[in-house]
Amino acid sequence: MPASKFRAGLILATVAVSALTISACAGRGDRPRLAYEERPVEALYNTGYQRMQRGRWADAIDYFQEVERQHPYSEWSRRSILMQIYAHYQNSNYIEAIAASDRFIQLFPGNPSAPYAYYMKALCNFEQITDVGRDQGYALQALGGLRDVQRRYPGTPYAIDATVKIDMVNDQLAGKEMEIGRYYQRAGQPLAAMNRYKAVIDNEAYQRTSHTPEALYRLVEINLTLGLKEEAMRNGAVLGFNYPGNPWYAEAYALLTEEGAQPDVAPTGERESWLRRIIPG
């Protein structure tokens, strides 16, 4: 089970444990029929919970939806929406999980479980983030949702996990800027590429990502290509001051030295060639 789904389960466990005592008379039938058939709320909820414990997510969702449909104003209905969020998430039905989260937030905005709904909504977008070669719409939505959790519920486990994931999303978005920058650079459009690399360096959230050293190196590379040696030296100095042991600084140091502009600070780590970085060993 992915770590994020495991954490979501641990958080939801507090919701399940806090539920009213559930009797042992849960129904034994298959998934409920679409036709309306009134049944005791405890039996519906019990059966859904048992299905969920067995990993039968779709079956569990059917029972929890029946609880909500037959007993819309009960405490069981509120808990059933939370269970639907979790079951949809575990079944990778992220759109449905987000819809259930929105429904809970709309119906119970001040409920103690509202932070869980906000968190799960952000988490569903986070789970759908794709590689940097594709559109990053989910990454942007996840970032907005995670920041909302961080702002609304500071100091909670939700906010703590959101902080970690925000850094991961920022790294992803910075990687997208780098991917586009490299594309422009290969296409012979150095100014467009430079703007992308500068976006990584100038954005405070991106400055802490793993892409900053390469962005500085690429600026050194482009500025030398354009004949802007002083600007290349400046970017090289920033790179050397902040990342003296980084392989990208070793590359920049060698490149500037070849151009007669050797930086004052020598690399502190062993210089790693391009080929060695691509094919370790």
mmCIF file with all atom_site columns, N, CA, C and O in Angstrom, residues 238-281:
data_model
loop_
_atom_site.group_PDB
_atom_site.id
_atom_site.type_symbol
_atom_site.label_atom_id
_atom_site.label_alt_id
_atom_site.label_comp_id
_atom_site.label_asym_id
_atom_site.label_entity_id
_atom_site.label_seq_id
_atom_site.pdbx_PDB_ins_code
_atom_site.Cartn_x
_atom_site.Cartn_y
_atom_site.Cartn_z
_atom_site.occupancy
_atom_site.B_iso_or_equiv
_atom_site.pdbx_formal_charge
_atom_site.auth_seq_id
_atom_site.auth_comp_id
_atom_site.auth_asym_id
_atom_site.auth_atom_id
_atom_site.pdbx_PDB_model_num
ATOM 1   N N  . VAL A 1 238 ? 27.376 32.466 -7.761  1.00 0.00 ? 238 VAL A N  1
ATOM 2   C CA . VAL A 1 238 ? 26.231 32.118 -6.917  1.00 0.00 ? 238 VAL A CA 1
ATOM 3   C C  . VAL A 1 238 ? 26.147 30.602 -6.749  1.00 0.00 ? 238 VAL A C  1
ATOM 4   O O  . VAL A 1 238 ? 25.911 30.089 -5.645  1.00 0.00 ? 238 VAL A O  1
ATOM 5   N N  . LEU A 1 239 ? 26.360 29.882 -7.838  1.00 0.00 ? 239 LEU A N  1
ATOM 6   C CA . LEU A 1 239 ? 26.331 28.427 -7.799  1.00 0.00 ? 239 LEU A CA 1
ATOM 7   C C  . LEU A 1 239 ? 27.431 27.878 -6.889  1.00 0.00 ? 239 LEU A C  1
ATOM 8   O O  . LEU A 1 239 ? 27.205 26.980 -6.074  1.00 0.00 ? 239 LEU A O  1
ATOM 9   N N  . GLY A 1 240 ? 28.643 28.428 -7.025  1.00 0.00 ? 240 GLY A N  1
ATOM 10  C CA . GLY A 1 240 ? 29.759 27.961 -6.216  1.00 0.00 ? 240 GLY A CA 1
ATOM 11  C C  . GLY A 1 240 ? 29.613 28.290 -4.746  1.00 0.00 ? 240 GLY A C  1
ATOM 12  O O  . GLY A 1 240 ? 30.017 27.505 -3.873  1.00 0.00 ? 240 GLY A O  1
ATOM 13  N N  . PHE A 1 241 ? 29.017 29.438 -4.447  1.00 0.00 ? 241 PHE A N  1
ATOM 14  C CA . PHE A 1 241 ? 28.851 29.843 -3.053  1.00 0.00 ? 241 PHE A CA 1
ATOM 15  C C  . PHE A 1 241 ? 27.830 28.948 -2.339  1.00 0.00 ? 241 PHE A C  1
ATOM 16  O O  . PHE A 1 241 ? 28.023 28.566 -1.185  1.00 0.00 ? 241 PHE A O  1
ATOM 17  N N  . ASN A 1 242 ? 26.745 28.631 -3.039  1.00 0.00 ? 242 ASN A N  1
ATOM 18  C CA . ASN A 1 242 ? 25.668 27.864 -2.421  1.00 0.00 ? 242 ASN A CA 1
ATOM 19  C C  . ASN A 1 242 ? 25.816 26.353 -2.558  1.00 0.00 ? 242 ASN A C  1
ATOM 20  O O  . ASN A 1 242 ? 25.338 25.605 -1.704  1.00 0.00 ? 242 ASN A O  1
ATOM 21  N N  . TYR A 1 243 ? 26.479 25.912 -3.627  1.00 0.00 ? 243 TYR A N  1
ATOM 22  C CA . TYR A 1 243 ? 26.577 24.473 -3.891  1.00 0.00 ? 243 TYR A CA 1
ATOM 23  C C  . TYR A 1 243 ? 28.000 24.096 -4.325  1.00 0.00 ? 243 TYR A C  1
ATOM 24  O O  . TYR A 1 243 ? 28.204 23.573 -5.425  1.00 0.00 ? 243 TYR A O  1
ATOM 25  N N  . PRO A 1 244 ? 28.989 24.345 -3.482  1.00 0.00 ? 244 PRO A N  1
ATOM 26  C CA . PRO A 1 244 ? 30.385 24.106 -3.904  1.00 0.00 ? 244 PRO A CA 1
ATOM 27  C C  . PRO A 1 244 ? 30.691 22.644 -4.196  1.00 0.00 ? 244 PRO A C  1
ATOM 28  O O  . PRO A 1 244 ? 31.601 22.350 -4.972  1.00 0.00 ? 244 PRO A O  1
ATOM 29  N N  . GLY A 1 245 ? 29.938 21.725 -3.607  1.00 0.00 ? 245 GLY A N  1
ATOM 30  C CA . GLY A 1 245 ? 30.206 20.310 -3.828  1.00 0.00 ? 245 GLY A CA 1
ATOM 31  C C  . GLY A 1 245 ? 29.274 19.662 -4.833  1.00 0.00 ? 245 GLY A C  1
ATOM 32  O O  . GLY A 1 245 ? 29.342 18.440 -5.036  1.00 0.00 ? 245 GLY A O  1
ATOM 33  N N  . ASN A 1 246 ? 28.422 20.453 -5.451  1.00 0.00 ? 246 ASN A N  1
ATOM 34  C CA . ASN A 1 246 ? 27.457 19.897 -6.387  1.00 0.00 ? 246 ASN A CA 1
ATOM 35  C C  . ASN A 1 246 ? 28.102 19.632 -7.743  1.00 0.00 ? 246 ASN A C  1
ATOM 36  O O  . ASN A 1 246 ? 28.905 20.432 -8.231  1.00 0.00 ? 246 ASN A O  1
ATOM 37  N N  . PRO A 1 247 ? 27.756 18.510 -8.386  1.00 0.00 ? 247 PRO A N  1
ATOM 38  C CA . PRO A 1 247 ? 28.326 18.215 -9.710  1.00 0.00 ? 247 PRO A CA 1
ATOM 39  C C  . PRO A 1 247 ? 28.061 19.295 -10.746 1.00 0.00 ? 247 PRO A C  1
ATOM 40  O O  . PRO A 1 247 ? 28.881 19.489 -11.648 1.00 0.00 ? 247 PRO A O  1
ATOM 41  N N  . TRP A 1 248 ? 26.933 20.006 -10.632 1.00 0.00 ? 248 TRP A N  1
ATOM 42  C CA . TRP A 1 248 ? 26.658 21.073 -11.587 1.00 0.00 ? 248 TRP A CA 1
ATOM 43  C C  . TRP A 1 248 ? 27.652 22.212 -11.441 1.00 0.00 ? 248 TRP A C  1
ATOM 44  O O  . TRP A 1 248 ? 27.992 22.878 -12.432 1.00 0.00 ? 248 TRP A O  1
ATOM 45  N N  . TYR A 1 249 ? 28.142 22.455 -10.228 1.00 0.00 ? 249 TYR A N  1
ATOM 46  C CA . TYR A 1 249 ? 29.165 23.488 -10.084 1.00 0.00 ? 249 TYR A CA 1
ATOM 47  C C  . TYR A 1 249 ? 30.489 23.030 -10.669 1.00 0.00 ? 249 TYR A C  1
ATOM 48  O O  . TYR A 1 249 ? 31.234 23.828 -11.244 1.00 0.00 ? 249 TYR A O  1
ATOM 49  N N  . ALA A 1 250 ? 30.787 21.748 -10.539 1.00 0.00 ? 250 ALA A N  1
ATOM 50  C CA . ALA A 1 250 ? 32.010 21.233 -11.161 1.00 0.00 ? 250 ALA A CA 1
ATOM 51  C C  . ALA A 1 250 ? 31.967 21.446 -12.669 1.00 0.00 ? 250 ALA A C  1
ATOM 52  O O  . ALA A 1 250 ? 32.971 21.836 -13.286 1.00 0.00 ? 250 ALA A O  1
ATOM 53  N N  . GLU A 1 251 ? 30.807 21.245 -13.272 1.00 0.00 ? 251 GLU A N  1
ATOM 54  C CA . GLU A 1 251 ? 30.663 21.476 -14.712 1.00 0.00 ? 251 GLU A CA 1
ATOM 55  C C  . GLU A 1 251 ? 30.804 22.956 -15.049 1.00 0.00 ? 251 GLU A C  1
ATOM 56  O O  . GLU A 1 251 ? 31.455 23.326 -16.027 1.00 0.00 ? 251 GLU A O  1
ATOM 57  N N  . ALA A 1 252 ? 30.161 23.803 -14.235 1.00 0.00 ? 252 ALA A N  1
ATOM 58  C CA . ALA A 1 252 ? 30.235 25.247 -14.482 1.00 0.00 ? 252 ALA A CA 1
ATOM 59  C C  . ALA A 1 252 ? 31.666 25.753 -14.304 1.00 0.00 ? 252 ALA A C  1
ATOM 60  O O  . ALA A 1 252 ? 32.148 26.591 -15.079 1.00 0.00 ? 252 ALA A O  1
ATOM 61  N N  . TYR A 1 253 ? 32.352 25.251 -13.285 1.00 0.00 ? 253 TYR A N  1
ATOM 62  C CA . TYR A 1 253 ? 33.746 25.644 -13.026 1.00 0.00 ? 253 TYR A CA 1
ATOM 63  C C  . TYR A 1 253 ? 34.625 25.301 -14.225 1.00 0.00 ? 253 TYR A C  1
ATOM 64  O O  . TYR A 1 253 ? 35.435 26.130 -14.675 1.00 0.00 ? 253 TYR A O  1
ATOM 65  N N  . ALA A 1 254 ? 34.442 24.093 -14.757 1.00 0.00 ? 254 ALA A N  1
ATOM 66  C CA . ALA A 1 254 ? 35.236 23.679 -15.918 1.00 0.00 ? 254 ALA A CA 1
ATOM 67  C C  . ALA A 1 254 ? 34.911 24.531 -17.126 1.00 0.00 ? 254 ALA A C  1
ATOM 68  O O  . ALA A 1 254 ? 35.818 24.948 -17.890 1.00 0.00 ? 254 ALA A O  1
ATOM 69  N N  . LEU A 1 255 ? 33.649 24.820 -17.328 1.00 0.00 ? 255 LEU A N  1
ATOM 70  C CA . LEU A 1 255 ? 33.219 25.607 -18.487 1.00 0.00 ? 255 LEU A CA 1
ATOM 71  C C  . LEU A 1 255 ? 33.754 27.028 -18.411 1.00 0.00 ? 255 LEU A C  1
ATOM 72  O O  . LEU A 1 255 ? 34.271 27.575 -19.411 1.00 0.00 ? 255 LEU A O  1
ATOM 73  N N  . LEU A 1 256 ? 33.663 27.655 -17.247 1.00 0.00 ? 256 LEU A N  1
ATOM 74  C CA . LEU A 1 256 ? 34.170 29.014 -17.081 1.00 0.00 ? 256 LEU A CA 1
ATOM 75  C C  . LEU A 1 256 ? 35.690 29.054 -17.200 1.00 0.00 ? 256 LEU A C  1
ATOM 76  O O  . LEU A 1 256 ? 36.262 29.999 -17.777 1.00 0.00 ? 256 LEU A O  1
ATOM 77  N N  . THR A 1 257 ? 36.359 28.044 -16.673 1.00 0.00 ? 257 THR A N  1
ATOM 78  C CA . THR A 1 257 ? 37.820 27.978 -16.772 1.00 0.00 ? 257 THR A CA 1
ATOM 79  C C  . THR A 1 257 ? 38.261 27.897 -18.229 1.00 0.00 ? 257 THR A C  1
ATOM 80  O O  . THR A 1 257 ? 39.229 28.555 -18.641 1.00 0.00 ? 257 THR A O  1
ATOM 81  N N  . GLU A 1 258 ? 37.543 27.118 -19.020 1.00 0.00 ? 258 GLU A N  1
ATOM 82  C CA . GLU A 1 258 ? 37.863 27.014 -20.449 1.00 0.00 ? 258 GLU A CA 1
ATOM 83  C C  . GLU A 1 258 ? 37.700 28.345 -21.169 1.00 0.00 ? 258 GLU A C  1
ATOM 84  O O  . GLU A 1 258 ? 38.368 28.602 -22.173 1.00 0.00 ? 258 GLU A O  1
ATOM 85  N N  . GLU A 1 259 ? 36.827 29.210 -20.635 1.00 0.00 ? 259 GLU A N  1
ATOM 86  C CA . GLU A 1 259 ? 36.595 30.517 -21.238 1.00 0.00 ? 259 GLU A CA 1
ATOM 87  C C  . GLU A 1 259 ? 37.476 31.598 -20.614 1.00 0.00 ? 259 GLU A C  1
ATOM 88  O O  . GLU A 1 259 ? 37.288 32.788 -20.873 1.00 0.00 ? 259 GLU A O  1
ATOM 89  N N  . GLY A 1 260 ? 38.424 31.199 -19.786 1.00 0.00 ? 260 GLY A N  1
ATOM 90  C CA . GLY A 1 260 ? 39.335 32.161 -19.173 1.00 0.00 ? 260 GLY A CA 1
ATOM 91  C C  . GLY A 1 260 ? 38.717 32.945 -18.045 1.00 0.00 ? 260 GLY A C  1
ATOM 92  O O  . GLY A 1 260 ? 39.169 34.060 -17.748 1.00 0.00 ? 260 GLY A O  1
ATOM 93  N N  . ALA A 1 261 ? 37.676 32.394 -17.419 1.00 0.00 ? 261 ALA A N  1
ATOM 94  C CA . ALA A 1 261 ? 36.992 33.091 -16.325 1.00 0.00 ? 261 ALA A CA 1
ATOM 95  C C  . ALA A 1 261 ? 36.871 32.172 -15.127 1.00 0.00 ? 261 ALA A C  1
ATOM 96  O O  . ALA A 1 261 ? 35.792 31.981 -14.572 1.00 0.00 ? 261 ALA A O  1
ATOM 97  N N  . GLN A 1 262 ? 37.965 31.602 -14.709 1.00 0.00 ? 262 GLN A N  1
ATOM 98  C CA . GLN A 1 262 ? 37.950 30.628 -13.622 1.00 0.00 ? 262 GLN A CA 1
ATOM 99  C C  . GLN A 1 262 ? 37.425 31.240 -12.328 1.00 0.00 ? 262 GLN A C  1
ATOM 100 O O  . GLN A 1 262 ? 37.927 32.265 -11.869 1.00 0.00 ? 262 GLN A O  1
ATOM 101 N N  . PRO A 1 263 ? 36.408 30.636 -11.697 1.00 0.00 ? 263 PRO A N  1
ATOM 102 C CA . PRO A 1 263 ? 35.877 31.171 -10.432 1.00 0.00 ? 263 PRO A CA 1
ATOM 103 C C  . PRO A 1 263 ? 36.912 31.085 -9.313  1.00 0.00 ? 263 PRO A C  1
ATOM 104 O O  . PRO A 1 263 ? 37.840 30.273 -9.363  1.00 0.00 ? 263 PRO A O  1
ATOM 105 N N  . ASP A 1 264 ? 36.723 31.937 -8.304  1.00 0.00 ? 264 ASP A N  1
ATOM 106 C CA . ASP A 1 264 ? 37.651 31.937 -7.166  1.00 0.00 ? 264 ASP A CA 1
ATOM 107 C C  . ASP A 1 264 ? 37.495 30.686 -6.312  1.00 0.00 ? 264 ASP A C  1
ATOM 108 O O  . ASP A 1 264 ? 38.458 30.208 -5.719  1.00 0.00 ? 264 ASP A O  1
ATOM 109 N N  . VAL A 1 265 ? 36.277 30.172 -6.243  1.00 0.00 ? 265 VAL A N  1
ATOM 110 C CA . VAL A 1 265 ? 35.993 29.011 -5.403  1.00 0.00 ? 265 VAL A CA 1
ATOM 111 C C  . VAL A 1 265 ? 36.084 27.738 -6.242  1.00 0.00 ? 265 VAL A C  1
ATOM 112 O O  . VAL A 1 265 ? 35.367 27.581 -7.228  1.00 0.00 ? 265 VAL A O  1
ATOM 113 N N  . ALA A 1 266 ? 36.995 26.847 -5.850  1.00 0.00 ? 266 ALA A N  1
ATOM 114 C CA . ALA A 1 266 ? 37.125 25.578 -6.567  1.00 0.00 ? 266 ALA A CA 1
ATOM 115 C C  . ALA A 1 266 ? 36.073 24.600 -6.063  1.00 0.00 ? 266 ALA A C  1
ATOM 116 O O  . ALA A 1 266 ? 35.663 24.662 -4.895  1.00 0.00 ? 266 ALA A O  1
ATOM 117 N N  . PRO A 1 267 ? 35.635 23.680 -6.904  1.00 0.00 ? 267 PRO A N  1
ATOM 118 C CA . PRO A 1 267 ? 34.666 22.672 -6.453  1.00 0.00 ? 267 PRO A CA 1
ATOM 119 C C  . PRO A 1 267 ? 35.235 21.860 -5.297  1.00 0.00 ? 267 PRO A C  1
ATOM 120 O O  . PRO A 1 267 ? 36.416 21.502 -5.294  1.00 0.00 ? 267 PRO A O  1
ATOM 121 N N  . THR A 1 268 ? 34.398 21.558 -4.323  1.00 0.00 ? 268 THR A N  1
ATOM 122 C CA . THR A 1 268 ? 34.865 20.794 -3.164  1.00 0.00 ? 268 THR A CA 1
ATOM 123 C C  . THR A 1 268 ? 34.695 19.294 -3.350  1.00 0.00 ? 268 THR A C  1
ATOM 124 O O  . THR A 1 268 ? 35.282 18.507 -2.628  1.00 0.00 ? 268 THR A O  1
ATOM 125 N N  . GLY A 1 269 ? 33.884 18.889 -4.314  1.00 0.00 ? 269 GLY A N  1
ATOM 126 C CA . GLY A 1 269 ? 33.674 17.469 -4.569  1.00 0.00 ? 269 GLY A CA 1
ATOM 127 C C  . GLY A 1 269 ? 34.382 17.036 -5.830  1.00 0.00 ? 269 GLY A C  1
ATOM 128 O O  . GLY A 1 269 ? 34.882 17.845 -6.616  1.00 0.00 ? 269 GLY A O  1
ATOM 129 N N  . GLU A 1 270 ? 34.461 15.722 -6.025  1.00 0.00 ? 270 GLU A N  1
ATOM 130 C CA . GLU A 1 270 ? 35.089 15.183 -7.230  1.00 0.00 ? 270 GLU A CA 1
ATOM 131 C C  . GLU A 1 270 ? 34.228 15.525 -8.433  1.00 0.00 ? 270 GLU A C  1
ATOM 132 O O  . GLU A 1 270 ? 33.024 15.335 -8.445  1.00 0.00 ? 270 GLU A O  1
ATOM 133 N N  . ARG A 1 271 ? 34.835 16.058 -9.477  1.00 0.00 ? 271 ARG A N  1
ATOM 134 C CA . ARG A 1 271 ? 34.089 16.440 -10.663 1.00 0.00 ? 271 ARG A CA 1
ATOM 135 C C  . ARG A 1 271 ? 33.516 15.201 -11.336 1.00 0.00 ? 271 ARG A C  1
ATOM 136 O O  . ARG A 1 271 ? 34.198 14.218 -11.544 1.00 0.00 ? 271 ARG A O  1
ATOM 137 N N  . GLU A 1 272 ? 32.235 15.274 -11.632 1.00 0.00 ? 272 GLU A N  1
ATOM 138 C CA . GLU A 1 272 ? 31.538 14.148 -12.204 1.00 0.00 ? 272 GLU A CA 1
ATOM 139 C C  . GLU A 1 272 ? 31.202 14.482 -13.658 1.00 0.00 ? 272 GLU A C  1
ATOM 140 O O  . GLU A 1 272 ? 30.585 15.500 -13.955 1.00 0.00 ? 272 GLU A O  1
ATOM 141 N N  . SER A 1 273 ? 31.626 13.655 -14.571 1.00 0.00 ? 273 SER A N  1
ATOM 142 C CA . SER A 1 273 ? 31.413 13.934 -15.982 1.00 0.00 ? 273 SER A CA 1
ATOM 143 C C  . SER A 1 273 ? 29.942 13.751 -16.347 1.00 0.00 ? 273 SER A C  1
ATOM 144 O O  . SER A 1 273 ? 29.184 13.102 -15.639 1.00 0.00 ? 273 SER A O  1
ATOM 145 N N  . TRP A 1 274 ? 29.549 14.327 -17.485 1.00 0.00 ? 274 TRP A N  1
ATOM 146 C CA . TRP A 1 274 ? 28.185 14.160 -17.967 1.00 0.00 ? 274 TRP A CA 1
ATOM 147 C C  . TRP A 1 274 ? 27.884 12.678 -18.173 1.00 0.00 ? 274 TRP A C  1
ATOM 148 O O  . TRP A 1 274 ? 26.833 12.191 -17.780 1.00 0.00 ? 274 TRP A O  1
ATOM 149 N N  . LEU A 1 275 ? 28.809 11.943 -18.770 1.00 0.00 ? 275 LEU A N  1
ATOM 150 C CA . LEU A 1 275 ? 28.555 10.543 -19.060 1.00 0.00 ? 275 LEU A CA 1
ATOM 151 C C  . LEU A 1 275 ? 28.414 9.744  -17.776 1.00 0.00 ? 275 LEU A C  1
ATOM 152 O O  . LEU A 1 275 ? 27.552 8.873  -17.657 1.00 0.00 ? 275 LEU A O  1
ATOM 153 N N  . ARG A 1 276 ? 29.229 10.075 -16.772 1.00 0.00 ? 276 ARG A N  1
ATOM 154 C CA . ARG A 1 276 ? 29.175 9.342  -15.515 1.00 0.00 ? 276 ARG A CA 1
ATOM 155 C C  . ARG A 1 276 ? 27.842 9.605  -14.800 1.00 0.00 ? 276 ARG A C  1
ATOM 156 O O  . ARG A 1 276 ? 27.291 8.720  -14.159 1.00 0.00 ? 276 ARG A O  1
ATOM 157 N N  . ARG A 1 277 ? 27.316 10.851 -14.929 1.00 0.00 ? 277 ARG A N  1
ATOM 158 C CA . ARG A 1 277 ? 26.058 11.164 -14.284 1.00 0.00 ? 277 ARG A CA 1
ATOM 159 C C  . ARG A 1 277 ? 24.899 10.419 -14.962 1.00 0.00 ? 277 ARG A C  1
ATOM 160 O O  . ARG A 1 277 ? 23.923 10.027 -14.322 1.00 0.00 ? 277 ARG A O  1
ATOM 161 N N  . ILE A 1 278 ? 25.021 10.237 -16.280 1.00 0.00 ? 278 ILE A N  1
ATOM 162 C CA . ILE A 1 278 ? 23.963 9.531  -17.010 1.00 0.00 ? 278 ILE A CA 1
ATOM 163 C C  . ILE A 1 278 ? 24.054 8.034  -16.794 1.00 0.00 ? 278 ILE A C  1
ATOM 164 O O  . ILE A 1 278 ? 23.076 7.347  -16.590 1.00 0.00 ? 278 ILE A O  1
ATOM 165 N N  . ILE A 1 279 ? 25.307 7.512  -16.840 1.00 0.00 ? 279 ILE A N  1
ATOM 166 C CA . ILE A 1 279 ? 25.523 6.077  -16.674 1.00 0.00 ? 279 ILE A CA 1
ATOM 167 C C  . ILE A 1 279 ? 26.473 5.868  -15.495 1.00 0.00 ? 279 ILE A C  1
ATOM 168 O O  . ILE A 1 279 ? 27.694 5.829  -15.667 1.00 0.00 ? 279 ILE A O  1
ATOM 169 N N  . PRO A 1 280 ? 25.927 5.771  -14.276 1.00 0.00 ? 280 PRO A N  1
ATOM 170 C CA . PRO A 1 280 ? 26.790 5.623  -13.090 1.00 0.00 ? 280 PRO A CA 1
ATOM 171 C C  . PRO A 1 280 ? 27.699 4.417  -13.218 1.00 0.00 ? 280 PRO A C  1
ATOM 172 O O  . PRO A 1 280 ? 27.281 3.344  -13.679 1.00 0.00 ? 280 PRO A O  1
ATOM 173 N N  . GLY A 1 281 ? 28.977 4.604  -12.828 1.00 0.00 ? 281 GLY A N  1
ATOM 174 C CA . GLY A 1 281 ? 29.931 3.502  -12.857 1.00 0.00 ? 281 GLY A CA 1
ATOM 175 C C  . GLY A 1 281 ? 30.541 3.246  -14.202 1.00 0.00 ? 281 GLY A C  1
ATOM 176 O O  . GLY A 1 281 ? 31.364 2.359  -14.340 1.00 0.00 ? 281 GLY A O  1
#
